[in-house]
Amino acid sequence: MSVISNEKIDEQKLDRASKIILELQKELPEYIRNGSGPFLAAIFDESGNLIAKEANSVVSKLCSHNHAEMNTIAAAEQKLKTYDLSQHNLSLYVTSEPCIMCLGGIMWSGIKAVYYGVSSKRVEEITCFDEGFKPDWLNEFKKRGITVYGHIETEIGEKVLKQYVEDGFTVYKPER
């Protein structure tokens, strides 16, 4: 699957994102072994400084909205002592495409760019997680000035998700 974006692909941005997402994918198995869910996110400032990094903690904290993106945004807000991150020109990097809930959190937080690994379609196929209905979200983010690049370092990300399922970890979702 080739990289997608809501802007003309900037090779420098893509190279930086690939390095960060690859590192997150490599770190993720350790987070899973320590009780986190199969997603990891990090926020960096425009100078490349790590502001926050958090994993999914839905199962370990018994809280349905403790997704990696939401946890990372909350940690950044606490560190920077603000609910409006827009003044800091931050980018969010995440191992998989954000779900519908996280898209709302990202939009409202003031994050300026999102870079993700595995697509929601593949996450659903591999894990059976329900990623939600997200029509035309890349263009909706573009209208709001939020840059998006996706399908970055997907091969290793898919391997991590497959291992999560094979190892019998909880795939959380409400009964329908």
PDB file of C-alpha atoms in Angstrom:
ATOM      1  CA  MET A   1       0.000   0.000   0.000  1.00  0.00           C
ATOM      2  CA  SER A   2       1.489   3.336  -0.976  1.00  0.00           C
ATOM      3  CA  VAL A   3       1.685   6.399   1.234  1.00  0.00           C
ATOM      4  CA  ILE A   4      -1.291   8.758   1.103  1.00  0.00           C
ATOM      5  CA  SER A   5      -1.509  12.409   2.076  1.00  0.00           C
ATOM      6  CA  ASN A   6      -3.844  15.385   1.968  1.00  0.00           C
ATOM      7  CA  GLU A   7      -1.028  17.536   0.545  1.00  0.00           C
ATOM      8  CA  LYS A   8       1.670  17.048  -2.079  1.00  0.00           C
ATOM      9  CA  ILE A   9       4.040  14.536  -0.481  1.00  0.00           C
ATOM     10  CA  ASP A  10       7.062  16.230   1.028  1.00  0.00           C
ATOM     11  CA  GLU A  11       9.909  13.687   1.050  1.00  0.00           C
ATOM     12  CA  GLN A  12      11.561  15.320   4.066  1.00  0.00           C
ATOM     13  CA  LYS A  13       8.366  15.081   6.145  1.00  0.00           C
ATOM     14  CA  LEU A  14       7.819  11.516   4.958  1.00  0.00           C
ATOM     15  CA  ASP A  15      11.391  10.487   5.812  1.00  0.00           C
ATOM     16  CA  ARG A  16      11.080  11.914   9.333  1.00  0.00           C
ATOM     17  CA  ALA A  17       7.684  10.269   9.807  1.00  0.00           C
ATOM     18  CA  SER A  18       8.972   6.918   8.568  1.00  0.00           C
ATOM     19  CA  LYS A  19      11.811   6.967  11.092  1.00  0.00           C
ATOM     20  CA  ILE A  20       9.525   7.898  13.982  1.00  0.00           C
ATOM     21  CA  ILE A  21       6.755   5.435  13.117  1.00  0.00           C
ATOM     22  CA  LEU A  22       9.264   2.636  12.560  1.00  0.00           C
ATOM     23  CA  GLU A  23      10.709   3.315  16.017  1.00  0.00           C
ATOM     24  CA  LEU A  24       7.217   3.342  17.557  1.00  0.00           C
ATOM     25  CA  GLN A  25       6.401   0.026  15.854  1.00  0.00           C
ATOM     26  CA  LYS A  26       9.630  -1.470  17.216  1.00  0.00           C
ATOM     27  CA  GLU A  27       8.836  -0.245  20.768  1.00  0.00           C
ATOM     28  CA  LEU A  28       5.207  -1.356  20.710  1.00  0.00           C
ATOM     29  CA  PRO A  29       5.707  -5.072  21.546  1.00  0.00           C
ATOM     30  CA  GLU A  30       7.303  -4.102  24.879  1.00  0.00           C
ATOM     31  CA  TYR A  31       4.324  -1.879  25.704  1.00  0.00           C
ATOM     32  CA  ILE A  32       1.992  -4.773  24.852  1.00  0.00           C
ATOM     33  CA  ARG A  33       3.950  -7.154  27.109  1.00  0.00           C
ATOM     34  CA  ASN A  34       3.493  -4.595  29.902  1.00  0.00           C
ATOM     35  CA  GLY A  35      -0.307  -4.542  29.524  1.00  0.00           C
ATOM     36  CA  SER A  36      -0.984  -1.843  26.925  1.00  0.00           C
ATOM     37  CA  GLY A  37      -3.128  -2.238  23.837  1.00  0.00           C
ATOM     38  CA  PRO A  38      -1.648  -2.579  20.364  1.00  0.00           C
ATOM     39  CA  PHE A  39      -1.311   1.116  19.498  1.00  0.00           C
ATOM     40  CA  LEU A  40       1.364   3.696  20.379  1.00  0.00           C
ATOM     41  CA  ALA A  41       1.455   7.437  19.665  1.00  0.00           C
ATOM     42  CA  ALA A  42       3.965  10.247  20.117  1.00  0.00           C
ATOM     43  CA  ILE A  43       3.823  14.024  19.776  1.00  0.00           C
ATOM     44  CA  PHE A  44       6.831  16.026  18.627  1.00  0.00           C
ATOM     45  CA  ASP A  45       7.334  19.764  18.267  1.00  0.00           C
ATOM     46  CA  GLU A  46       8.616  21.385  15.080  1.00  0.00           C
ATOM     47  CA  SER A  47      12.223  21.163  16.329  1.00  0.00           C
ATOM     48  CA  GLY A  48      11.944  17.386  16.718  1.00  0.00           C
ATOM     49  CA  ASN A  49      11.616  17.359  20.512  1.00  0.00           C
ATOM     50  CA  LEU A  50       9.489  14.583  21.973  1.00  0.00           C
ATOM     51  CA  ILE A  51       6.644  16.159  23.952  1.00  0.00           C
ATOM     52  CA  ALA A  52       4.676  13.033  24.906  1.00  0.00           C
ATOM     53  CA  LYS A  53       4.432   9.326  24.110  1.00  0.00           C
ATOM     54  CA  GLU A  54       1.672   7.041  25.340  1.00  0.00           C
ATOM     55  CA  ALA A  55       0.195   3.661  24.496  1.00  0.00           C
ATOM     56  CA  ASN A  56      -3.384   2.501  24.412  1.00  0.00           C
ATOM     57  CA  SER A  57      -4.600   1.706  27.945  1.00  0.00           C
ATOM     58  CA  VAL A  58      -8.278   0.837  27.418  1.00  0.00           C
ATOM     59  CA  VAL A  59      -8.051  -2.611  29.020  1.00  0.00           C
ATOM     60  CA  SER A  60      -5.481  -1.873  31.728  1.00  0.00           C
ATOM     61  CA  LYS A  61      -7.277   1.302  32.910  1.00  0.00           C
ATOM     62  CA  LEU A  62     -10.816   0.043  32.192  1.00  0.00           C
ATOM     63  CA  CYS A  63     -11.608   3.175  30.193  1.00  0.00           C
ATOM     64  CA  SER A  64     -12.954   3.002  26.631  1.00  0.00           C
ATOM     65  CA  HIS A  65     -11.509   6.342  25.532  1.00  0.00           C
ATOM     66  CA  ASN A  66      -7.913   5.642  26.622  1.00  0.00           C
ATOM     67  CA  HIS A  67      -6.647   5.243  23.084  1.00  0.00           C
ATOM     68  CA  ALA A  68      -2.978   5.952  22.358  1.00  0.00           C
ATOM     69  CA  GLU A  69      -3.782   9.222  20.574  1.00  0.00           C
ATOM     70  CA  MET A  70      -6.067  10.495  23.340  1.00  0.00           C
ATOM     71  CA  ASN A  71      -3.588   9.508  26.066  1.00  0.00           C
ATOM     72  CA  THR A  72      -0.739  11.217  24.197  1.00  0.00           C
ATOM     73  CA  ILE A  73      -2.726  14.401  23.613  1.00  0.00           C
ATOM     74  CA  ALA A  74      -3.666  14.498  27.308  1.00  0.00           C
ATOM     75  CA  ALA A  75      -0.031  14.014  28.337  1.00  0.00           C
ATOM     76  CA  ALA A  76       1.073  16.831  25.989  1.00  0.00           C
ATOM     77  CA  GLU A  77      -1.618  19.148  27.346  1.00  0.00           C
ATOM     78  CA  GLN A  78      -0.507  18.447  30.898  1.00  0.00           C
ATOM     79  CA  LYS A  79       3.173  18.921  30.058  1.00  0.00           C
ATOM     80  CA  LEU A  80       2.535  22.170  28.194  1.00  0.00           C
ATOM     81  CA  LYS A  81      -0.148  23.286  30.675  1.00  0.00           C
ATOM     82  CA  THR A  82      -2.785  24.046  28.047  1.00  0.00           C
ATOM     83  CA  TYR A  83      -5.853  22.501  26.456  1.00  0.00           C
ATOM     84  CA  ASP A  84      -5.040  24.299  23.179  1.00  0.00           C
ATOM     85  CA  LEU A  85      -1.946  22.783  21.589  1.00  0.00           C
ATOM     86  CA  SER A  86      -2.233  24.859  18.395  1.00  0.00           C
ATOM     87  CA  GLN A  87       0.263  27.497  19.542  1.00  0.00           C
ATOM     88  CA  HIS A  88       3.000  24.832  19.784  1.00  0.00           C
ATOM     89  CA  ASN A  89       2.885  23.566  16.147  1.00  0.00           C
ATOM     90  CA  LEU A  90       2.851  19.888  17.120  1.00  0.00           C
ATOM     91  CA  SER A  91       2.726  16.693  15.068  1.00  0.00           C
ATOM     92  CA  LEU A  92       1.192  13.405  16.154  1.00  0.00           C
ATOM     93  CA  TYR A  93       2.733  10.108  15.017  1.00  0.00           C
ATOM     94  CA  VAL A  94       0.772   6.908  15.577  1.00  0.00           C
ATOM     95  CA  THR A  95       1.275   3.260  14.708  1.00  0.00           C
ATOM     96  CA  SER A  96      -2.176   2.947  13.078  1.00  0.00           C
ATOM     97  CA  GLU A  97      -4.778   5.220  11.542  1.00  0.00           C
ATOM     98  CA  PRO A  98      -6.784   7.055  14.206  1.00  0.00           C
ATOM     99  CA  CYS A  99     -10.320   5.829  14.875  1.00  0.00           C
ATOM    100  CA  ILE A 100     -13.350   8.091  14.677  1.00  0.00           C
ATOM    101  CA  MET A 101     -13.119   9.112  18.362  1.00  0.00           C
ATOM    102  CA  CYS A 102      -9.447   9.995  18.105  1.00  0.00           C
ATOM    103  CA  LEU A 103     -10.024  12.064  14.966  1.00  0.00           C
ATOM    104  CA  GLY A 104     -12.328  14.300  16.985  1.00  0.00           C
ATOM    105  CA  GLY A 105      -9.785  14.568  19.790  1.00  0.00           C
ATOM    106  CA  ILE A 106      -7.004  15.409  17.346  1.00  0.00           C
ATOM    107  CA  MET A 107      -9.085  18.072  15.608  1.00  0.00           C
ATOM    108  CA  TRP A 108     -10.087  19.743  18.877  1.00  0.00           C
ATOM    109  CA  SER A 109      -6.609  19.568  20.428  1.00  0.00           C
ATOM    110  CA  GLY A 110      -4.866  21.864  17.960  1.00  0.00           C
ATOM    111  CA  ILE A 111      -2.477  19.252  16.565  1.00  0.00           C
ATOM    112  CA  LYS A 112      -1.159  20.516  13.194  1.00  0.00           C
ATOM    113  CA  ALA A 113      -0.123  17.249  11.509  1.00  0.00           C
ATOM    114  CA  VAL A 114      -0.914  13.539  11.775  1.00  0.00           C
ATOM    115  CA  TYR A 115       1.316  10.730  10.509  1.00  0.00           C
ATOM    116  CA  TYR A 116       0.118   7.140  10.832  1.00  0.00           C
ATOM    117  CA  GLY A 117       1.124   3.597   9.989  1.00  0.00           C
ATOM    118  CA  VAL A 118      -1.416   0.815   9.391  1.00  0.00           C
ATOM    119  CA  SER A 119      -4.717   1.790   7.735  1.00  0.00           C
ATOM    120  CA  SER A 120      -8.028   1.350   9.557  1.00  0.00           C
ATOM    121  CA  LYS A 121      -9.105  -1.124   6.890  1.00  0.00           C
ATOM    122  CA  ARG A 122      -6.139  -3.375   7.703  1.00  0.00           C
ATOM    123  CA  VAL A 123      -6.575  -2.877  11.467  1.00  0.00           C
ATOM    124  CA  GLU A 124     -10.168  -4.084  11.142  1.00  0.00           C
ATOM    125  CA  GLU A 125      -9.172  -7.032   8.926  1.00  0.00           C
ATOM    126  CA  ILE A 126      -6.383  -8.149  11.282  1.00  0.00           C
ATOM    127  CA  THR A 127      -7.933  -7.478  14.687  1.00  0.00           C
ATOM    128  CA  CYS A 128     -11.698  -6.997  14.205  1.00  0.00           C
ATOM    129  CA  PHE A 129     -11.512  -3.666  16.074  1.00  0.00           C
ATOM    130  CA  ASP A 130     -14.305  -1.320  14.938  1.00  0.00           C
ATOM    131  CA  GLU A 131     -12.601   1.850  13.679  1.00  0.00           C
ATOM    132  CA  GLY A 132     -15.855   3.722  13.060  1.00  0.00           C
ATOM    133  CA  PHE A 133     -17.282   5.639  10.127  1.00  0.00           C
ATOM    134  CA  LYS A 134     -14.835   8.286   8.818  1.00  0.00           C
ATOM    135  CA  PRO A 135     -16.031   9.683   5.495  1.00  0.00           C
ATOM    136  CA  ASP A 136     -13.484  11.850   3.663  1.00  0.00           C
ATOM    137  CA  TRP A 137     -11.601  12.651   6.883  1.00  0.00           C
ATOM    138  CA  LEU A 138      -8.329  13.542   5.127  1.00  0.00           C
ATOM    139  CA  ASN A 139     -10.054  16.351   3.230  1.00  0.00           C
ATOM    140  CA  GLU A 140     -11.958  17.445   6.330  1.00  0.00           C
ATOM    141  CA  PHE A 141      -8.631  17.749   8.163  1.00  0.00           C
ATOM    142  CA  LYS A 142      -7.135  19.636   5.214  1.00  0.00           C
ATOM    143  CA  LYS A 143     -10.001  22.172   5.405  1.00  0.00           C
ATOM    144  CA  ARG A 144      -8.994  22.725   9.042  1.00  0.00           C
ATOM    145  CA  GLY A 145      -5.291  23.106   8.292  1.00  0.00           C
ATOM    146  CA  ILE A 146      -4.262  19.683   9.571  1.00  0.00           C
ATOM    147  CA  THR A 147      -1.770  17.804   7.402  1.00  0.00           C
ATOM    148  CA  VAL A 148      -2.137  14.015   7.162  1.00  0.00           C
ATOM    149  CA  TYR A 149       0.239  11.335   5.861  1.00  0.00           C
ATOM    150  CA  GLY A 150      -0.734   7.677   6.134  1.00  0.00           C
ATOM    151  CA  HIS A 151       0.203   4.082   5.334  1.00  0.00           C
ATOM    152  CA  ILE A 152       3.750   4.612   6.640  1.00  0.00           C
ATOM    153  CA  GLU A 153       5.850   1.544   7.633  1.00  0.00           C
ATOM    154  CA  THR A 154       2.802  -0.689   7.401  1.00  0.00           C
ATOM    155  CA  GLU A 155       4.562  -4.042   7.100  1.00  0.00           C
ATOM    156  CA  ILE A 156       6.048  -4.028  10.602  1.00  0.00           C
ATOM    157  CA  GLY A 157       2.849  -2.508  12.002  1.00  0.00           C
ATOM    158  CA  GLU A 158       0.725  -5.278  10.566  1.00  0.00           C
ATOM    159  CA  LYS A 159       3.102  -7.880  12.040  1.00  0.00           C
ATOM    160  CA  VAL A 160       2.711  -6.326  15.505  1.00  0.00           C
ATOM    161  CA  LEU A 161      -1.095  -6.359  15.215  1.00  0.00           C
ATOM    162  CA  LYS A 162      -1.125  -9.971  13.993  1.00  0.00           C
ATOM    163  CA  GLN A 163       1.090 -11.013  16.905  1.00  0.00           C
ATOM    164  CA  TYR A 164      -1.228  -9.205  19.355  1.00  0.00           C
ATOM    165  CA  VAL A 165      -4.167 -11.251  18.078  1.00  0.00           C
ATOM    166  CA  GLU A 166      -2.201 -14.533  17.878  1.00  0.00           C
ATOM    167  CA  ASP A 167      -1.024 -14.082  21.472  1.00  0.00           C
ATOM    168  CA  GLY A 168      -4.649 -13.852  22.610  1.00  0.00           C
ATOM    169  CA  PHE A 169      -4.654 -10.290  23.919  1.00  0.00           C
ATOM    170  CA  THR A 170      -8.034  -8.599  24.366  1.00  0.00           C
ATOM    171  CA  VAL A 171      -9.650  -7.118  21.276  1.00  0.00           C
ATOM    172  CA  TYR A 172     -11.981  -4.727  23.036  1.00  0.00           C
ATOM    173  CA  LYS A 173     -15.261  -3.672  21.528  1.00  0.00           C
ATOM    174  CA  PRO A 174     -18.783  -3.371  22.829  1.00  0.00           C
ATOM    175  CA  GLU A 175     -21.249  -6.128  22.137  1.00  0.00           C
ATOM    176  CA  ARG A 176     -23.719  -5.205  19.405  1.00  0.00           C
TER     177      ARG A 176
END
